[in-house]
Amino acid sequence: MLRKNRLFTPGPTPLLPAAQAAMASFSAHHRTADFRALFTRVLADLKEFIGTQNDVIVTVSSGTGMMEASVSNLTSPGDKVLVLSAGTFGERWIGITKAFKCNVDVLSAPYGRTFSFDEIRARLTPDVRTVFVQATESSTGTRHDIEGIAKIVRGNSDDTLLIVDAITGLGTTHLDVDGWGIDVIIGGSQKALMIPPGLAYCAVSDRAWQRMETTSSPRFYFDLRKERKAAAKGEAAYTPATSLYAALGAALDFIRRAGNGNLSDGRAMLVDNAELCAEMTRVAVRALGLKLFSASSGAALTAIHSPQGIDSGQIIKEFRESFDAVIANGQGEMKGRIFRIAHIGYYDYLDTIGILGALEHVLARCTATPVEYGAAVRAAQEVYARVSSGKRQLIEA
Ligand SMILES: *Cc1c(COP(=O)(O)O)cnc(C)c1O
């Protein structure tokens, strides 16, 4: 049968056609009035998308570049920092903060779990300058309770900064950035924004801008103060990825339209959309007798235990070869043990039903146990019918 290539990975995610068209036709020079207008509009729209009054900075990098920028701009060598780590992205915070010579304390939760508030409280002494965490840990599918964590950090000391990698959290989780007091929240272009990899963005609180005046870690290209100064004039400090800005503008327009003219309503729609895709998937997977990996699975992605005795790589390969569908393996020590299906961004009902229908065939081919065709699909349909009854869901790209 004919196969169409489709991504079900937690980044990059499927591209919005309107964004692809906008990119393909864009050629403005970055020091022109046309580009300044686009740049200024994109930054203002990103603020609304994030849901913050804080200044937003965009860098030409993958998400990790902005994670590094948050460390290089906001810490000094020897700073006591606390990393909350429950997967490979948490471990990335450890790697970056150590590379910049912070005095790193790590509170770990096992893969697939989240943190105990009591343990966070116990670790959070007043001399901790900065706390780093993920909103959703993409390696396990776990959503951390950022509201609860922010409450603890804000209660610790007015001076402790909270830096949240929400690269898969933004657009899949309701986050009250300013209300909860998140000092830096980080996103990436290849996740809920439905455009290719290459841009990262963050919103920075006043408290964090003040900290930057006193920190001494080395930085040059990723100097956020330089970018803020240039942005005030409608420009980037260096040559920006101009066509990606065009794509971003189109994606934010799409999200605004989905919210009937209101970007934050559009973001809420995107979160609800991911929630519904995720719930359909969780219920379907259980109907097939499979087990979820995470004890607090978020809407960004669903991580699933590979059936007993089956390397998850086989499942991933079968999806690829039979359906040209790309799903993700586990990372690090979870490689071969789990597989991950993403719901971030541009997924609809048919995508979700399609991947679950394909999962039934994949299991039938990879395992010895008979598969009851339709079990996963039916379970997902029942969720959809219940959640969407009485709601009109007409969001067209
Ligand atoms: C995708 C992702 C990143 C960034 O990875 P890059 O490959 O650098 O874009 C960081 N954190 C999380 C939680 C992610 O999902």
Coordinates of C-alpha atoms and ligand atoms in Angstrom, one line a residue:
M1 CA 0.0 0.0 0.0
L2 CA 1.1 3.6 -0.5
R3 CA 2.7 5.1 2.5
K4 CA 2.9 8.8 3.5
N5 CA 5.8 9.9 5.7
R6 CA 4.5 11.2 9.0
L7 CA 6.2 12.3 12.2
F8 CA 5.0 11.3 15.6
T9 CA 8.1 12.4 17.4
P10 CA 8.4 14.9 20.3
G11 CA 10.3 17.2 18.0
P12 CA 10.5 17.8 15.2
T13 CA 6.8 17.7 14.8
P14 CA 4.6 17.9 11.7
L15 CA 4.8 21.1 9.8
L16 CA 1.9 23.5 9.4
P17 CA 1.4 23.9 5.6
A18 CA 0.8 27.7 5.9
A19 CA 4.1 28.0 7.6
Q20 CA 5.9 26.0 4.9
A21 CA 4.4 28.2 2.2
A22 CA 5.4 31.4 4.1
M23 CA 9.0 30.2 4.5
A24 CA 9.3 29.2 0.8
S25 CA 8.4 32.6 -0.5
F26 CA 10.3 34.7 2.0
S27 CA 13.4 36.7 1.0
A28 CA 13.4 40.0 2.9
H29 CA 16.8 41.3 4.1
H30 CA 17.0 41.4 7.9
R31 CA 17.9 45.1 8.1
T32 CA 14.9 46.4 6.3
A33 CA 11.5 47.9 7.5
D34 CA 9.7 44.8 6.1
F35 CA 11.7 42.5 8.3
R36 CA 11.5 44.7 11.3
A37 CA 7.7 44.7 11.1
L38 CA 7.7 40.9 10.9
F39 CA 10.2 40.6 13.7
T40 CA 8.3 43.0 16.0
R41 CA 5.0 41.2 15.3
V42 CA 6.5 37.8 16.0
L43 CA 8.0 38.8 19.3
A44 CA 4.7 40.4 20.4
D45 CA 2.7 37.4 19.3
L46 CA 5.2 35.0 21.1
K47 CA 4.5 36.9 24.3
E48 CA 0.8 36.2 23.9
F49 CA 1.5 32.6 23.0
I50 CA 3.6 32.1 26.1
G51 CA 1.1 34.2 28.2
T52 CA 3.6 36.6 29.7
Q53 CA 4.3 40.4 30.0
N54 CA 8.0 39.6 30.2
D55 CA 10.4 40.4 27.4
V56 CA 10.8 37.6 24.9
I57 CA 14.1 36.7 23.2
V58 CA 14.5 34.5 20.1
T59 CA 17.8 32.8 19.3
V60 CA 18.9 31.0 16.2
S61 CA 19.6 27.6 17.8
S62 CA 17.9 24.5 18.8
G63 CA 16.3 24.4 22.3
T64 CA 19.5 23.4 24.0
G65 CA 21.1 26.6 22.8
M66 CA 18.6 28.6 24.8
M67 CA 19.0 26.2 27.8
E68 CA 22.7 27.0 27.6
A69 CA 22.0 30.7 27.3
S70 CA 19.9 30.7 30.4
V71 CA 22.8 29.2 32.3
S72 CA 25.6 31.4 30.8
N73 CA 23.6 34.6 31.3
L74 CA 22.2 33.9 34.7
T75 CA 24.9 32.1 36.7
S76 CA 28.5 32.8 37.8
P77 CA 31.0 30.0 38.4
G78 CA 30.5 28.6 41.9
D79 CA 26.8 29.6 42.1
K80 CA 24.8 27.0 44.1
V81 CA 22.1 25.7 41.8
L82 CA 19.5 23.0 42.2
V83 CA 18.6 20.8 39.2
L84 CA 15.4 18.7 39.3
S85 CA 16.1 15.8 37.0
A86 CA 13.9 12.9 36.0
G87 CA 15.2 12.0 32.6
T88 CA 17.7 12.8 29.9
F89 CA 16.5 16.4 29.5
G90 CA 17.0 16.9 33.3
E91 CA 20.4 15.4 32.8
R92 CA 21.1 18.0 30.2
W93 CA 20.6 20.7 32.8
I94 CA 23.2 18.9 34.9
G95 CA 25.6 18.8 32.0
I96 CA 25.2 22.5 31.1
T97 CA 25.4 23.9 34.7
K98 CA 28.5 21.8 35.4
A99 CA 30.1 23.0 32.1
F100 CA 29.6 26.5 33.4
K101 CA 31.2 25.5 36.8
C102 CA 28.1 25.9 39.0
N103 CA 28.0 24.2 42.3
V104 CA 25.3 21.7 41.3
D105 CA 23.0 20.0 43.6
V106 CA 20.7 17.4 41.9
L107 CA 17.4 16.2 43.1
S108 CA 16.6 13.1 41.0
A109 CA 13.3 11.3 40.5
P110 CA 13.3 7.9 38.8
Y111 CA 12.6 7.9 35.1
G112 CA 8.8 8.0 34.6
R113 CA 8.2 9.7 37.9
T114 CA 8.1 13.3 39.2
F115 CA 9.5 15.0 42.3
S116 CA 8.3 14.9 45.9
F117 CA 7.5 18.5 47.1
D118 CA 9.0 17.6 50.5
E119 CA 12.3 16.7 49.0
I120 CA 12.4 19.9 47.0
R121 CA 11.7 21.9 50.1
A122 CA 14.5 20.1 52.0
R123 CA 17.0 20.8 49.2
L124 CA 15.9 24.4 48.6
T125 CA 18.1 26.3 51.1
P126 CA 18.2 30.1 50.9
D127 CA 21.7 30.0 49.3
V128 CA 20.3 28.2 46.2
R129 CA 20.6 30.9 43.5
T130 CA 18.7 29.2 40.7
V131 CA 16.5 26.1 40.2
F132 CA 16.3 24.3 36.8
V133 CA 13.5 22.0 35.8
Q134 CA 11.5 20.7 32.7
A135 CA 7.8 21.4 32.4
T136 CA 7.5 18.0 30.6
E137 CA 10.4 15.5 30.5
S138 CA 10.2 14.4 26.9
S139 CA 12.3 11.3 27.5
T140 CA 9.6 9.8 29.7
G141 CA 6.4 11.7 28.9
T142 CA 6.2 12.9 32.5
R143 CA 4.6 16.3 33.3
H144 CA 6.1 18.0 36.3
D145 CA 3.8 20.2 38.5
I146 CA 5.4 23.5 37.7
E147 CA 2.7 25.5 39.6
G148 CA 3.6 23.5 42.8
I149 CA 7.3 23.8 42.2
A150 CA 7.1 27.5 41.5
K151 CA 5.2 28.0 44.8
I152 CA 8.0 26.3 46.7
V153 CA 10.7 28.3 44.9
R154 CA 8.9 31.6 45.3
G155 CA 8.5 30.8 49.0
N156 CA 12.2 30.1 49.5
S157 CA 13.7 33.5 48.7
D158 CA 12.8 36.3 46.5
D159 CA 16.2 36.0 45.1
T160 CA 16.0 32.4 43.8
L161 CA 15.4 32.1 40.1
L162 CA 13.2 29.5 38.5
I163 CA 14.2 28.4 35.0
V164 CA 11.8 26.1 33.2
D165 CA 12.6 24.1 30.1
A166 CA 9.1 24.1 28.6
I167 CA 10.3 23.2 25.1
T168 CA 7.6 20.5 25.0
G169 CA 5.6 22.0 27.8
L170 CA 4.5 25.2 25.9
G171 CA 1.4 24.4 23.8
T172 CA 0.7 21.1 25.7
T173 CA 0.4 22.4 29.3
H174 CA -1.5 25.3 30.8
L175 CA 1.3 27.4 32.4
D176 CA 0.7 30.8 34.2
V177 CA 4.2 32.1 33.7
D178 CA 3.8 35.5 35.4
G179 CA 1.2 34.4 37.9
W180 CA 3.4 31.6 39.2
G181 CA 6.6 33.6 39.0
I182 CA 8.6 31.6 36.4
D183 CA 11.8 33.7 35.7
V184 CA 12.8 32.1 32.4
I185 CA 10.6 29.9 30.3
I186 CA 12.1 28.3 27.3
G187 CA 10.5 27.0 24.0
G188 CA 11.6 25.7 20.7
S189 CA 10.3 26.2 17.2
Q190 CA 10.2 22.4 16.2
K191 CA 7.6 21.5 18.9
A192 CA 4.1 23.0 19.4
L193 CA 4.8 25.9 17.0
M194 CA 4.7 23.5 14.1
I195 CA 7.7 24.9 12.2
P196 CA 11.1 23.4 11.5
P197 CA 13.9 23.3 14.0
G198 CA 16.2 26.3 14.2
L199 CA 14.7 28.9 16.6
A200 CA 14.5 28.8 20.3
Y201 CA 12.7 31.4 22.4
C202 CA 12.4 32.4 26.1
A203 CA 10.6 34.9 28.3
V204 CA 12.7 36.6 31.0
S205 CA 11.4 38.2 34.2
D206 CA 12.6 41.5 35.6
R207 CA 14.3 39.6 38.5
A208 CA 16.3 37.6 35.9
W209 CA 17.3 40.7 33.9
Q210 CA 18.6 42.2 37.1
R211 CA 20.6 39.0 37.9
M212 CA 22.2 39.3 34.5
E213 CA 23.8 42.5 35.5
T214 CA 25.9 40.8 38.1
T215 CA 26.7 37.3 36.7
S216 CA 30.1 36.5 35.3
S217 CA 29.9 33.3 33.2
P218 CA 31.3 33.7 29.7
R219 CA 28.9 34.4 26.9
F220 CA 29.1 36.2 23.6
Y221 CA 26.7 35.0 20.8
F222 CA 24.1 34.1 23.3
D223 CA 24.2 37.3 25.2
L224 CA 20.5 37.9 26.0
R225 CA 21.0 41.5 27.0
K226 CA 22.5 42.3 23.5
E227 CA 19.5 40.6 21.9
R228 CA 17.1 42.5 24.1
K229 CA 18.7 45.8 23.1
A230 CA 18.5 45.0 19.4
A231 CA 14.9 43.7 19.7
A232 CA 13.9 47.1 21.1
K233 CA 14.8 48.4 17.6
G234 CA 13.0 45.6 15.8
E235 CA 16.1 43.7 15.0
A236 CA 18.2 40.7 16.0
A237 CA 21.8 41.3 17.1
Y238 CA 23.2 39.1 14.3
T239 CA 21.7 37.7 11.1
P240 CA 18.5 35.9 12.2
A241 CA 17.1 32.8 10.4
T242 CA 14.8 35.1 8.4
S243 CA 12.7 32.4 6.7
L244 CA 12.0 30.7 10.0
Y245 CA 10.6 34.0 11.3
A246 CA 8.2 34.0 8.3
A247 CA 7.2 30.5 9.2
L248 CA 6.7 31.5 12.9
G249 CA 4.6 34.5 11.9
A250 CA 2.3 32.2 9.9
A251 CA 2.1 29.6 12.7
L252 CA 1.2 32.3 15.3
D253 CA -1.5 33.6 12.9
F254 CA -2.9 30.1 12.6
I255 CA -3.0 29.7 16.4
R256 CA -4.7 33.1 16.7
R257 CA -7.4 32.1 14.2
A258 CA -7.9 28.8 16.1
G259 CA -8.6 31.0 19.1
N260 CA -11.1 33.1 17.1
G261 CA -8.8 36.1 17.0
N262 CA -7.3 35.6 20.4
L263 CA -3.8 34.0 20.6
S264 CA -4.0 32.9 24.2
D265 CA -7.4 31.2 23.4
G266 CA -5.6 29.6 20.4
R267 CA -2.8 28.3 22.8
A268 CA -5.5 26.9 25.1
M269 CA -7.1 25.2 22.1
L270 CA -3.7 23.7 21.2
V271 CA -3.2 22.4 24.8
D272 CA -6.7 20.9 24.8
N273 CA -6.1 19.3 21.4
A274 CA -2.9 17.6 22.7
E275 CA -4.7 16.6 25.8
L276 CA -7.4 14.9 23.8
C277 CA -4.9 13.1 21.4
A278 CA -3.0 12.0 24.5
E279 CA -6.0 10.7 26.3
M280 CA -7.2 8.8 23.2
T281 CA -3.7 7.3 23.0
R282 CA -3.5 6.3 26.7
V283 CA -6.9 4.6 26.7
A284 CA -6.1 2.8 23.4
V285 CA -2.8 1.6 24.5
R286 CA -4.3 0.1 27.7
A287 CA -7.0 -1.5 25.6
L288 CA -4.3 -3.4 23.8
G289 CA -2.9 -4.6 27.2
L290 CA 0.2 -2.4 27.0
K291 CA 1.5 -0.4 29.9
L292 CA 2.3 3.3 30.1
F293 CA 5.8 4.2 31.2
S294 CA 5.0 7.4 33.1
A295 CA 3.1 7.6 36.4
S296 CA 2.1 11.2 35.5
S297 CA 1.8 11.2 31.7
G298 CA 1.4 14.7 30.2
A299 CA -0.2 15.7 26.9
A300 CA 3.1 16.2 25.0
L301 CA 3.7 12.6 24.4
T302 CA 2.9 9.1 25.6
A303 CA 5.7 6.8 26.5
I304 CA 4.7 3.1 26.4
H305 CA 6.5 0.0 27.7
S306 CA 7.5 -2.4 24.9
P307 CA 5.7 -5.7 25.3
Q308 CA 7.6 -8.3 27.3
G309 CA 10.6 -9.7 25.4
I310 CA 10.3 -7.2 22.5
D311 CA 13.0 -4.6 21.9
S312 CA 11.1 -1.3 21.2
G313 CA 13.5 -0.8 18.3
Q314 CA 11.6 -3.5 16.5
I315 CA 8.3 -1.7 17.0
I316 CA 9.8 1.6 15.8
K317 CA 11.2 -0.2 12.7
E318 CA 7.9 -1.8 11.9
F319 CA 6.0 1.5 12.1
R320 CA 8.6 2.9 9.7
E321 CA 8.7 0.1 7.2
S322 CA 5.0 -0.7 7.1
F323 CA 3.5 2.8 7.4
D324 CA 6.4 5.3 7.1
A325 CA 5.4 6.6 10.5
V326 CA 8.3 7.9 12.6
I327 CA 7.9 7.3 16.4
A328 CA 10.6 7.7 19.0
N329 CA 12.6 5.1 20.9
G330 CA 13.6 5.5 24.5
Q331 CA 16.7 7.6 25.2
G332 CA 19.7 6.6 27.3
E333 CA 18.9 3.6 29.5
M334 CA 15.3 3.5 28.3
K335 CA 16.4 2.8 24.8
G336 CA 14.9 -0.5 23.6
R337 CA 12.5 -0.6 26.6
I338 CA 9.9 2.0 25.6
F339 CA 8.5 3.7 22.5
R340 CA 7.1 7.2 22.4
I341 CA 4.2 8.7 20.4
A342 CA 4.0 12.5 20.4
H343 CA 0.9 14.8 20.4
I344 CA 2.6 18.2 20.3
G345 CA 1.2 20.7 17.8
Y346 CA -0.3 19.8 14.5
Y347 CA -2.2 16.6 15.1
D348 CA -5.8 15.9 14.5
Y349 CA -8.3 13.1 15.0
L350 CA -7.4 11.3 11.8
D351 CA -3.6 11.3 12.7
T352 CA -4.4 9.9 16.1
I353 CA -6.8 7.2 15.0
G354 CA -4.4 6.4 12.2
I355 CA -1.3 5.8 14.4
L356 CA -3.4 3.8 16.9
G357 CA -4.8 1.6 14.0
A358 CA -1.2 1.2 12.8
L359 CA -0.1 0.2 16.3
E360 CA -2.5 -2.7 16.2
H361 CA -0.9 -4.0 13.0
V362 CA 2.6 -3.4 14.3
L363 CA 1.9 -5.4 17.5
A364 CA 0.4 -8.2 15.4
R365 CA 3.6 -8.4 13.4
C366 CA 6.0 -8.0 16.3
T367 CA 4.5 -10.1 19.0
A368 CA 3.2 -13.7 19.4
T369 CA 0.0 -12.7 21.2
P370 CA -3.0 -12.3 19.0
V371 CA -4.3 -8.7 18.6
E372 CA -7.9 -7.9 18.6
Y373 CA -8.2 -5.5 15.7
G374 CA -10.2 -2.4 16.5
A375 CA -9.7 -2.6 20.2
A376 CA -7.4 0.4 20.4
V377 CA -9.3 2.4 17.8
R378 CA -12.6 1.7 19.4
A379 CA -11.3 2.8 22.8
A380 CA -9.9 6.0 21.3
Q381 CA -13.2 6.7 19.5
E382 CA -15.1 6.4 22.7
V383 CA -12.9 9.0 24.3
Y384 CA -13.3 11.3 21.3
A385 CA -17.1 10.8 21.2
R386 CA -17.4 11.6 24.9
V387 CA -15.1 14.6 25.0
S388 CA -16.3 16.2 21.7
S389 CA -20.0 15.7 22.0
G390 CA -21.8 19.0 21.6
K391 CA -18.6 20.8 20.7
R392 CA -17.9 22.0 17.2
Q393 CA -14.3 21.6 16.4
L394 CA -13.6 23.3 13.2
I395 CA -10.1 24.5 13.0
E396 CA -8.7 24.6 9.5
A397 CA -5.3 25.2 8.3
Ligands
LIG1 C1 13.3 18.9 22.3 C2 13.7 19.3 23.7 C3 14.8 20.0 24.0 C4 15.7 20.7 23.0 O1 16.3 19.8 22.2 P1 17.1 20.4 20.9 O2 17.4 19.2 20.2 O3 18.2 21.2 21.4 O4 16.1 21.3 20.3 C5 15.0 20.4 25.4 N1 14.2 19.9 26.3 C6 13.1 19.2 26.1 C7 12.3 18.8 27.2 C8 12.8 18.8 24.8 O5 11.8 18.1 24.5

